PDB file of C-alpha atoms in Angstrom:
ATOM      1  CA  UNK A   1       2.398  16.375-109.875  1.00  0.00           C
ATOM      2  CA  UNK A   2      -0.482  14.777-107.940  1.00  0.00           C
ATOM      3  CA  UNK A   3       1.630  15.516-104.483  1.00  0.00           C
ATOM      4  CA  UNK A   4       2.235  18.999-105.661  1.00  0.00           C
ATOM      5  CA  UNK A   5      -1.571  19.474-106.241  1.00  0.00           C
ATOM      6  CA  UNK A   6      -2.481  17.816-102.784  1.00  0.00           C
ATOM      7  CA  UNK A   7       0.171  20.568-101.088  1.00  0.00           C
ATOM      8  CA  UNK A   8      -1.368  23.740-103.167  1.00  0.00           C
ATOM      9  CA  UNK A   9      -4.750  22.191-102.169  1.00  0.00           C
ATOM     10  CA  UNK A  10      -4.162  22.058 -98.305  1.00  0.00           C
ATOM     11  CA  UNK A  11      -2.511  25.529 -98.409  1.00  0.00           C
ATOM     12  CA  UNK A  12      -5.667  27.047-100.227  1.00  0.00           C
ATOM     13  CA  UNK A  13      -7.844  25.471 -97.854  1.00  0.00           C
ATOM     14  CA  UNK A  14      -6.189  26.443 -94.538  1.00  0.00           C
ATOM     15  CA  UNK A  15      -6.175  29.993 -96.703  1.00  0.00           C
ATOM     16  CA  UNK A  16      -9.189  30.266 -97.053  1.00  0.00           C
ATOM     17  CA  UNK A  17     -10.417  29.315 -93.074  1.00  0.00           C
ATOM     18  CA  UNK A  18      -8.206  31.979 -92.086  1.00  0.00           C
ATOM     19  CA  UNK A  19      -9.678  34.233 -94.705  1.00  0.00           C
ATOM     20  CA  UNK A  20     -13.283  33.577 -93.034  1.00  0.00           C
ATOM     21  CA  UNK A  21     -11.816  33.511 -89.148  1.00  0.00           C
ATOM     22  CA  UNK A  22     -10.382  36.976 -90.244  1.00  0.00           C
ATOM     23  CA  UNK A  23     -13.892  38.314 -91.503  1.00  0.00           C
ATOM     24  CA  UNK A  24     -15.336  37.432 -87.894  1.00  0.00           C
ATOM     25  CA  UNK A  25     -12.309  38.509 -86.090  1.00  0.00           C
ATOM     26  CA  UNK A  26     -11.949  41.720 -88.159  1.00  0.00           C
ATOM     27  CA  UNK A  27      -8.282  41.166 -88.403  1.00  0.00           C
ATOM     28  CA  UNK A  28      -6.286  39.982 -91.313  1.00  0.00           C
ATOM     29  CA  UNK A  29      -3.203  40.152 -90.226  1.00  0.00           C
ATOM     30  CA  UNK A  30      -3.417  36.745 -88.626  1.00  0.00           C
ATOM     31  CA  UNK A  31      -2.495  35.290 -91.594  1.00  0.00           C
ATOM     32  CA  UNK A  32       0.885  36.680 -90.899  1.00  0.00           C
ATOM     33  CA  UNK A  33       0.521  34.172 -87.572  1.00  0.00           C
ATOM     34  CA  UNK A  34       0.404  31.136 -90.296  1.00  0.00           C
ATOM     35  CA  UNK A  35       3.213  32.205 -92.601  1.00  0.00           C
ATOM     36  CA  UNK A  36       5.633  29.885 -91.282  1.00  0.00           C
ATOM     37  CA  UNK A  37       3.335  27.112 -90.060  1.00  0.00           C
ATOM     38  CA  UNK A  38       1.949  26.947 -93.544  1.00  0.00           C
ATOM     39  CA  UNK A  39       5.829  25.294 -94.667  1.00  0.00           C
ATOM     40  CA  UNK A  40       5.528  22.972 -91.738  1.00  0.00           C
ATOM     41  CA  UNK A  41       2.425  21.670 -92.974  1.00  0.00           C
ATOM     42  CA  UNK A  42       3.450  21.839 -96.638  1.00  0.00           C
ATOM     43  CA  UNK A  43       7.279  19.536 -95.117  1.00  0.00           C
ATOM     44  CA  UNK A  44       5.004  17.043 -93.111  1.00  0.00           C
ATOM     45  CA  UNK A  45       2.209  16.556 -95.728  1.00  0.00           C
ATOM     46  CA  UNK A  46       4.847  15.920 -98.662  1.00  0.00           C
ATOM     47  CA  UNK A  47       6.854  13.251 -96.574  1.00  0.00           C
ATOM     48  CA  UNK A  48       3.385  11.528 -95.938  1.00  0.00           C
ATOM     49  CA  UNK A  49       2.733  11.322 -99.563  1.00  0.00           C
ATOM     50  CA  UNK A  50       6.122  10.693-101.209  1.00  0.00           C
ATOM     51  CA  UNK A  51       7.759   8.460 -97.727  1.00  0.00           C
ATOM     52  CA  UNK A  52      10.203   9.058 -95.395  1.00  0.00           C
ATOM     53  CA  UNK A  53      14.073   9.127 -96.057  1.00  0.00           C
ATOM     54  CA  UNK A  54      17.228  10.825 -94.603  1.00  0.00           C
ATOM     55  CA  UNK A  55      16.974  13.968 -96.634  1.00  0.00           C
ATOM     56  CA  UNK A  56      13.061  14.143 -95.668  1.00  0.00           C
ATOM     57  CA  UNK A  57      13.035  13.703 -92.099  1.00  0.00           C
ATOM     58  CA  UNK A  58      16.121  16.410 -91.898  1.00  0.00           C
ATOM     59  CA  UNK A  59      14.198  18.824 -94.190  1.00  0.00           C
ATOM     60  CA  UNK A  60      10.804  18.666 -92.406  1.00  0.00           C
ATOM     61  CA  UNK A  61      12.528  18.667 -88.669  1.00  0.00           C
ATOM     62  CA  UNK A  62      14.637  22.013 -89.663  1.00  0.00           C
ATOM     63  CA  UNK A  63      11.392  23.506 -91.573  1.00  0.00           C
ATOM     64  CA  UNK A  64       9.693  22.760 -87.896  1.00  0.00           C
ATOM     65  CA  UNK A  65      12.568  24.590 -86.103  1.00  0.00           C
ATOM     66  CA  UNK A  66      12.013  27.694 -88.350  1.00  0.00           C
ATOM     67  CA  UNK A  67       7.975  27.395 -89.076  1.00  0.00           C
ATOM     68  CA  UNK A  68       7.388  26.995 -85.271  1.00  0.00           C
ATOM     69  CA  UNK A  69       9.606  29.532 -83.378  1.00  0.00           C
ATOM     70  CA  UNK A  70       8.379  32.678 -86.656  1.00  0.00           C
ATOM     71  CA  UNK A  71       4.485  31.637 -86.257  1.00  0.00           C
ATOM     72  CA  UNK A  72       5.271  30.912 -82.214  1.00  0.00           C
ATOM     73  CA  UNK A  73       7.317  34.857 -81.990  1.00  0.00           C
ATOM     74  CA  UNK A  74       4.866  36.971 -84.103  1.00  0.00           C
ATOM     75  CA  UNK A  75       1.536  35.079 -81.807  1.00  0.00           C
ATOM     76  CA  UNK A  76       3.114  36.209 -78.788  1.00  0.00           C
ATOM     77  CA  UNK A  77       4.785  39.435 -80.419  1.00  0.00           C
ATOM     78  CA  UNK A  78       1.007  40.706 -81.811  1.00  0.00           C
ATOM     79  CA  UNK A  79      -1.080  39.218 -78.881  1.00  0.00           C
ATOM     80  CA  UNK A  80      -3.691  42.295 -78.015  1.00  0.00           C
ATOM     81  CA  UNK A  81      -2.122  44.519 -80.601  1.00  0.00           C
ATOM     82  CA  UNK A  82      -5.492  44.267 -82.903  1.00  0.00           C
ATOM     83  CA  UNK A  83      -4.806  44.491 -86.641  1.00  0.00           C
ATOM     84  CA  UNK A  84      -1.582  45.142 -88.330  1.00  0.00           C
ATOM     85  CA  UNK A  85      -1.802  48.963 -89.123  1.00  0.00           C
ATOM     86  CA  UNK A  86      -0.415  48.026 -92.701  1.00  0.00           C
ATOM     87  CA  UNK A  87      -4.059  45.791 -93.061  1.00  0.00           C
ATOM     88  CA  UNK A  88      -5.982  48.453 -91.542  1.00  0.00           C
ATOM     89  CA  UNK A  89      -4.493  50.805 -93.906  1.00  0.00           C
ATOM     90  CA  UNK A  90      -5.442  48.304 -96.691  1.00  0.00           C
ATOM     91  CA  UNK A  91      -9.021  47.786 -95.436  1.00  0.00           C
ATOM     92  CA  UNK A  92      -9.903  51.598 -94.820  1.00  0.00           C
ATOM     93  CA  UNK A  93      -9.276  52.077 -97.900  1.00  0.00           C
ATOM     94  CA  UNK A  94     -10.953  49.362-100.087  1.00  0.00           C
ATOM     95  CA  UNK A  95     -14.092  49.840 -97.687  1.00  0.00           C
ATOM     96  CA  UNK A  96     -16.983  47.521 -98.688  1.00  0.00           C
ATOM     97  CA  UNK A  97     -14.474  45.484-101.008  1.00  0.00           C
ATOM     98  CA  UNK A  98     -11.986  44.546 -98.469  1.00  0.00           C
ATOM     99  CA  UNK A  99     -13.643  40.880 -97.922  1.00  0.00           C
ATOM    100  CA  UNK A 100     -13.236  39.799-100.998  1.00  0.00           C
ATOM    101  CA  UNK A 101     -10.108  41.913-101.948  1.00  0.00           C
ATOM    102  CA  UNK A 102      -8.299  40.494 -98.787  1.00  0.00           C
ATOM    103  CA  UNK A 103      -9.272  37.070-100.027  1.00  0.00           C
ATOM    104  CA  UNK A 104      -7.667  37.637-102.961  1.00  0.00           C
ATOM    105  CA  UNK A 105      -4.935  40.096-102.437  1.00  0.00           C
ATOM    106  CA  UNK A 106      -3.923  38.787 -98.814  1.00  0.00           C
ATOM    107  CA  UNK A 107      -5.045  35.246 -98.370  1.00  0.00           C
ATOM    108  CA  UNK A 108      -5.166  33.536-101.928  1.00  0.00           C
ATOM    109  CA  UNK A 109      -1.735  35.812-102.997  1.00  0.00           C
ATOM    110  CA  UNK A 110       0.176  34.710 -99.647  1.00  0.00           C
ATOM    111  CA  UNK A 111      -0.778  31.104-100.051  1.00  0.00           C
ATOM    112  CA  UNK A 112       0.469  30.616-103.633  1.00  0.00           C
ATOM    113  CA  UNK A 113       3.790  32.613-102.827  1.00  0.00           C
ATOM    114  CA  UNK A 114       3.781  29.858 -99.827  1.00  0.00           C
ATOM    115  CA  UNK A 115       3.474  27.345-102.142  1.00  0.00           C
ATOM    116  CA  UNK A 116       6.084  28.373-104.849  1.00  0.00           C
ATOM    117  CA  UNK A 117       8.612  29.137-101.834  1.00  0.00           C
ATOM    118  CA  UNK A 118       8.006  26.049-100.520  1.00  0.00           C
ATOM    119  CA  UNK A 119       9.706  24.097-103.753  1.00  0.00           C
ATOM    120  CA  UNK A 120      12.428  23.175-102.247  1.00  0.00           C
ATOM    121  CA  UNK A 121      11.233  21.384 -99.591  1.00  0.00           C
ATOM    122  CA  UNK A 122       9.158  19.978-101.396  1.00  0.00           C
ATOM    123  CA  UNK A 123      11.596  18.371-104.214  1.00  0.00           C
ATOM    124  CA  UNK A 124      14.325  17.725-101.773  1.00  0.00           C
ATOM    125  CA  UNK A 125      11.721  16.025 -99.772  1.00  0.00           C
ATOM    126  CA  UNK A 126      10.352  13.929-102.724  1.00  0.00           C
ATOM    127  CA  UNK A 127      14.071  12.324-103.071  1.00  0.00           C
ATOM    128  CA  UNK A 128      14.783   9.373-101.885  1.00  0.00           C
ATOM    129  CA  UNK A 129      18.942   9.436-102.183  1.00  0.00           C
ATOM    130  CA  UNK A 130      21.565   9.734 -99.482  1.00  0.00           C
ATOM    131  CA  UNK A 131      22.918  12.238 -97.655  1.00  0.00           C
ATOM    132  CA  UNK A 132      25.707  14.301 -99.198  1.00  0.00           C
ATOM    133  CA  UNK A 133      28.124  17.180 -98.500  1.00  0.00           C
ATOM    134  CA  UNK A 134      25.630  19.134-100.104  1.00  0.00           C
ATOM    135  CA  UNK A 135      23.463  18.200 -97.340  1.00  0.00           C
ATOM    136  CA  UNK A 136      25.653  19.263 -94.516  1.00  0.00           C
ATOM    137  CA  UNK A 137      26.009  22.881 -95.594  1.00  0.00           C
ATOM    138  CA  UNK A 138      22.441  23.311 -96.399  1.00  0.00           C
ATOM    139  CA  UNK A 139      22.178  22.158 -93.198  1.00  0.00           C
ATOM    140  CA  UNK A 140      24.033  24.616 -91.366  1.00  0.00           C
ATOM    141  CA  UNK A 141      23.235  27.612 -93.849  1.00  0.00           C
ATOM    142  CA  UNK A 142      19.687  26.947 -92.305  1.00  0.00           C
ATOM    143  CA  UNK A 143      20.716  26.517 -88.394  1.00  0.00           C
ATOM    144  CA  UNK A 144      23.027  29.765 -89.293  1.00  0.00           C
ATOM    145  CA  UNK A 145      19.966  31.671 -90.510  1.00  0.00           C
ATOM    146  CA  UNK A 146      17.051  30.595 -87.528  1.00  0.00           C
ATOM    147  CA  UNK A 147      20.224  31.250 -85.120  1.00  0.00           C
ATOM    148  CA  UNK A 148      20.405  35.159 -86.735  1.00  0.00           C
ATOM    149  CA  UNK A 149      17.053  36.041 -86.682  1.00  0.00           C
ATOM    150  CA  UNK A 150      16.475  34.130 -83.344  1.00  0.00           C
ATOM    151  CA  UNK A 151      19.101  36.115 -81.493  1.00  0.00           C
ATOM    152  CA  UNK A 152      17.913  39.549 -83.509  1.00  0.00           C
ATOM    153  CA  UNK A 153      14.185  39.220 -82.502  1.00  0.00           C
ATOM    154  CA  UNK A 154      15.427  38.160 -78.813  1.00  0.00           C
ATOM    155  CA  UNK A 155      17.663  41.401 -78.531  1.00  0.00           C
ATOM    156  CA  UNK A 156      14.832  43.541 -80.325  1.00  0.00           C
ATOM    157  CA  UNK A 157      12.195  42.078 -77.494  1.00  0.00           C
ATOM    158  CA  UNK A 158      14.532  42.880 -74.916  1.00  0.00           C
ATOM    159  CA  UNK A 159      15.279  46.335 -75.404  1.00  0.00           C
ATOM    160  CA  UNK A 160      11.530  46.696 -76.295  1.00  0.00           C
ATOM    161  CA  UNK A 161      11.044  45.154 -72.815  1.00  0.00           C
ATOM    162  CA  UNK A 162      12.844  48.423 -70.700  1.00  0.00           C
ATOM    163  CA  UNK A 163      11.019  51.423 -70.068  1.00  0.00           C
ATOM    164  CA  UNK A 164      13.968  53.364 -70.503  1.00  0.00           C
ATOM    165  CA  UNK A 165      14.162  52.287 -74.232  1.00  0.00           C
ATOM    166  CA  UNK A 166      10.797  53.625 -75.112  1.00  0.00           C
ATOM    167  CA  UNK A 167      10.769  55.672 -78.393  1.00  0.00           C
ATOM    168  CA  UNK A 168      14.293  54.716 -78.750  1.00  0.00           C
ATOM    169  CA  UNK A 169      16.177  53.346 -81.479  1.00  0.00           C
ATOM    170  CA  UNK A 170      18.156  49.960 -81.021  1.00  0.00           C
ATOM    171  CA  UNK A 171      21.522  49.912 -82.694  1.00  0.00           C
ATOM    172  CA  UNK A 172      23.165  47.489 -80.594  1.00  0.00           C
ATOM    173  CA  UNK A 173      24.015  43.809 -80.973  1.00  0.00           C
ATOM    174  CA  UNK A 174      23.289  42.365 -84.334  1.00  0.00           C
ATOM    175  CA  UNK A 175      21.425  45.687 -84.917  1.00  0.00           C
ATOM    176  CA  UNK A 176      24.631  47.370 -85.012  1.00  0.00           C
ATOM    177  CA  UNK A 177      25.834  45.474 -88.491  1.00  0.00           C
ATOM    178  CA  UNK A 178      22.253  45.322 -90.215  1.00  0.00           C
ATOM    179  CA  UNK A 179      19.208  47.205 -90.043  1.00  0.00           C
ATOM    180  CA  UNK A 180      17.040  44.137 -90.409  1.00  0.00           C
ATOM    181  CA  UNK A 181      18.863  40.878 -88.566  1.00  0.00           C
ATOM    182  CA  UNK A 182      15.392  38.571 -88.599  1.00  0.00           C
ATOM    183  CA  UNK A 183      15.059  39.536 -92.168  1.00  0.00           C
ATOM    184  CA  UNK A 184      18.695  38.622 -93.565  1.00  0.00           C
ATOM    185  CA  UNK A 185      18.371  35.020 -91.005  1.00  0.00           C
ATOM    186  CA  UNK A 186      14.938  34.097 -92.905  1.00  0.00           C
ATOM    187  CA  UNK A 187      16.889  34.908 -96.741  1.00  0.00           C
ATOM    188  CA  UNK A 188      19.532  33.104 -95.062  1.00  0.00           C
ATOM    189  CA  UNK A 189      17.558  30.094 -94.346  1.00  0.00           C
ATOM    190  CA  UNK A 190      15.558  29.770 -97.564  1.00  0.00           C
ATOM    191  CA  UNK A 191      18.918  29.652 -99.181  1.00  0.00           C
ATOM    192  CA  UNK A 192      20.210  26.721 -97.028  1.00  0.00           C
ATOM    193  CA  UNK A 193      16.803  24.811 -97.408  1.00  0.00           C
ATOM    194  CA  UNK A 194      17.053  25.740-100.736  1.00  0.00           C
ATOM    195  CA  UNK A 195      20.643  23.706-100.850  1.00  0.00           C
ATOM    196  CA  UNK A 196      18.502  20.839-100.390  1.00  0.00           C
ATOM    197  CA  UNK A 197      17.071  20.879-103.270  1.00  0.00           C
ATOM    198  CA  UNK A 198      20.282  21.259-105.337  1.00  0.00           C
ATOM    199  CA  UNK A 199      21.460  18.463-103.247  1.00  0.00           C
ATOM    200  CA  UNK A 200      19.150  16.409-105.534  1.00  0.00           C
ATOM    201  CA  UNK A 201      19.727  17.838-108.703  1.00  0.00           C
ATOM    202  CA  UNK A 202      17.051  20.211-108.847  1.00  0.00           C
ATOM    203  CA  UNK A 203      18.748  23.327-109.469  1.00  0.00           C
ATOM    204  CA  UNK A 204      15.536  25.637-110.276  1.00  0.00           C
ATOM    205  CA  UNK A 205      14.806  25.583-106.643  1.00  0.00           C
ATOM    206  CA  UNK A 206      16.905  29.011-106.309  1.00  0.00           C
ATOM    207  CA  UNK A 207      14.785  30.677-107.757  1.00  0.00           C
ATOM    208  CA  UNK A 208      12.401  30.116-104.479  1.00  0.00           C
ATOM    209  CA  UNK A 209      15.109  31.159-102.681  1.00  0.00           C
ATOM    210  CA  UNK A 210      15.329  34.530-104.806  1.00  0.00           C
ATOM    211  CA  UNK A 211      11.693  35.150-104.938  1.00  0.00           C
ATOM    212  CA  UNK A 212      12.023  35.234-100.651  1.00  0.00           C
ATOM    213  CA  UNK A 213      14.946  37.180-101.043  1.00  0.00           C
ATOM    214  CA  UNK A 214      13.404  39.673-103.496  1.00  0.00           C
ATOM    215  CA  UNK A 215       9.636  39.746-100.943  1.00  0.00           C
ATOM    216  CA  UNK A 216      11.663  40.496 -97.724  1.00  0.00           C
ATOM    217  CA  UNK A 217      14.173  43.208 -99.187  1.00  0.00           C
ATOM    218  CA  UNK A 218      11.887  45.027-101.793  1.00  0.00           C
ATOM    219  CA  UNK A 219       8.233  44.056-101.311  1.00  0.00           C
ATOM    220  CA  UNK A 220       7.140  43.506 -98.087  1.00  0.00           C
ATOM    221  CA  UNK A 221       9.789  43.370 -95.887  1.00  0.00           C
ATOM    222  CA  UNK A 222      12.507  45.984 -95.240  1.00  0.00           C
ATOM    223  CA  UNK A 223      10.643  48.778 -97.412  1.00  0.00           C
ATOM    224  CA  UNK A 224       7.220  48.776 -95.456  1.00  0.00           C
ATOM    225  CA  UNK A 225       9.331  48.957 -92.415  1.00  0.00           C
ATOM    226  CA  UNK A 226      11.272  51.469 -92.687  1.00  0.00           C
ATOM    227  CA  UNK A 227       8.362  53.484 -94.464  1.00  0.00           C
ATOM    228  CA  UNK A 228       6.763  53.098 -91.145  1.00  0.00           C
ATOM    229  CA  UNK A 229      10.186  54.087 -89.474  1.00  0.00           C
ATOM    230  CA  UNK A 230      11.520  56.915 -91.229  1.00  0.00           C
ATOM    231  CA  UNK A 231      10.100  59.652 -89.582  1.00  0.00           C
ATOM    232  CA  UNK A 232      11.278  58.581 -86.213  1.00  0.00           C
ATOM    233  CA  UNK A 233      13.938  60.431 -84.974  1.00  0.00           C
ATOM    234  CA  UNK A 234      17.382  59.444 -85.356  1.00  0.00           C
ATOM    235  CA  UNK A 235      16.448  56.956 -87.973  1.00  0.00           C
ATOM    236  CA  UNK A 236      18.164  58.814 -90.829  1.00  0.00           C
ATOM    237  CA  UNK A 237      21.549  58.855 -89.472  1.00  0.00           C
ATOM    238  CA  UNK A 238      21.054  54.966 -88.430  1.00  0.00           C
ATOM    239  CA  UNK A 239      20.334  54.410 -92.356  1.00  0.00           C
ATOM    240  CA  UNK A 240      23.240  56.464 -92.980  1.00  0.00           C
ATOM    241  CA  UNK A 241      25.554  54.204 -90.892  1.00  0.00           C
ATOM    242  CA  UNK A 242      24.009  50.765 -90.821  1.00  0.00           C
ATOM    243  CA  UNK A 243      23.731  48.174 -93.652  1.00  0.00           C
ATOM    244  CA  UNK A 244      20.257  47.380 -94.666  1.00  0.00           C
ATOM    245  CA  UNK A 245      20.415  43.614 -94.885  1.00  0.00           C
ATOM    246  CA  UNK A 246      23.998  41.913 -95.608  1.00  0.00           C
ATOM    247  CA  UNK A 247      25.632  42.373 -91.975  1.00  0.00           C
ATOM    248  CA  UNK A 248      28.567  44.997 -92.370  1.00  0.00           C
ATOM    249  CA  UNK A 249      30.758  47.142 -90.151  1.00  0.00           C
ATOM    250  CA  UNK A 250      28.960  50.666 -89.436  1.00  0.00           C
ATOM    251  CA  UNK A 251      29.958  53.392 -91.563  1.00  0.00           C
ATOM    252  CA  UNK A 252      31.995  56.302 -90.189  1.00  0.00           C
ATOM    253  CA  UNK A 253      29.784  59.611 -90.693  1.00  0.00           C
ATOM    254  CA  UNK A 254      31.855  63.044 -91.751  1.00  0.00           C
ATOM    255  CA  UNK A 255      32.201  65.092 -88.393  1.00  0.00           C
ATOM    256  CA  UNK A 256      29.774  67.814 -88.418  1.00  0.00           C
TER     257      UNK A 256
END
């Protein structure tokens, strides 16, 4: 329990620096920038205080892989932007409030769903057994899932990248089969990391691999996007034929 304190301790903290850098910046969306180096630090910090082994040193270098490349792709994806127009929507409207509401709502909230998600790397981290089978998939479930959402964001930022594309719609590539490809690779990964800590017999991690699963496709993942999309046009006949999450063939539309 102590090592689970120390974790939830360092999270708050780094919270609530980022909570004061964002009153001086006038930006709160960079905690968004921290999201997934927050599970690097929480990987690294519990194999300092429970002790390296197999299962720990494969846990924290694939947390790394993920943490680094998200944190790494939104920094470069939001440089000069300003603030996230869902923040800016959040803070017009709380006014005077918004410093301490965005402590609470934004920074304090996001860090304890960082920490709860986090279980499993934590736990699996915190055993000191061998390597099993178990191991292996988990494994690959999580090089699977950084691989989709790698490969969506690079196609996304490449079409983004030609003028021709501007205002456009991209339905091509991994886009073709799912509406949100980065989205389904992160559920995909939290279930493989999430393997890990079945691996060592401690089954309730699902449930951290639900609760991201639940954030991204009914909280704040694929609903405030396509709120923010579905006025564009041709969006409604890409809902029509494309899967929102689970990668599927597109569907055939009646002939008009």
């Amino acid at each position: 329990m102590s090592a689970l304190a120390a974790t939830l301790g360092a999270v708050l903290l780094v919270m609530g620096a980022l909570w004061l850098a964002s009153l001086r910046l006038k930006d709160s969306s960079i905690v968004d920038l921290f999201w997934g180096l927050g599970f690097v630090l929480v990987a690294w910090l519990s194999l300092s205080l429970h002790g390296p082994s197999p299962r720990g040193w494969l846990v924290c270098a694939l947390v790394t892989v993920w943490g680094v490349r998200l944190s790494a792709y939104l920094t470069w994806r939001n440089h000069g932007r300003g603030e996230d127009p869902r923040y800016a929507a959040m803070r017009a409207k709380a006014g005077p409030a918004w410093p301490l509401r965005s402590l609470l709502v934004v920074f304090g909230l996001q860090g304890v769903l960082l920490w709860l998600i986090s279980m499993p790397v934590q736990l699996a981290i915190r055993s000191l057994g061998a390597l099993t089978w178990l191991d292996g998939i988990s494994a690959a479930l999580v090089l699977v899932g950084v691989t989709f959402e790698t490969v969506g964001d690079l196609q996304l930022a490449r079409f983004k990248a030609s003028p021709a594309n501007k205002g456009q719609l991209i339905t091509t590539g991994l886009w073709r089969y799912t509406r949100h490809p980065n989205y389904f690779g992160d559920a995909v990964t939290w279930w493989g990391l999430a393997g890990f800590g079945l691996a060592c017999g401690a089954w309730p991690t699902l449930l951290s691999a639900g609760l991201m699963t639940f954030l991204l496709v009914r909280v704040s993942g694929v609903p405030m996007l396509e709120s923010a999309m579905k006025h564009r046009p041709g969006y409604a006949e890409y809902v029509a034929r494309t899967s929102a999450f689970i990668p599927m063939p597109p569907r055939r539309l009646p002939r008009t």
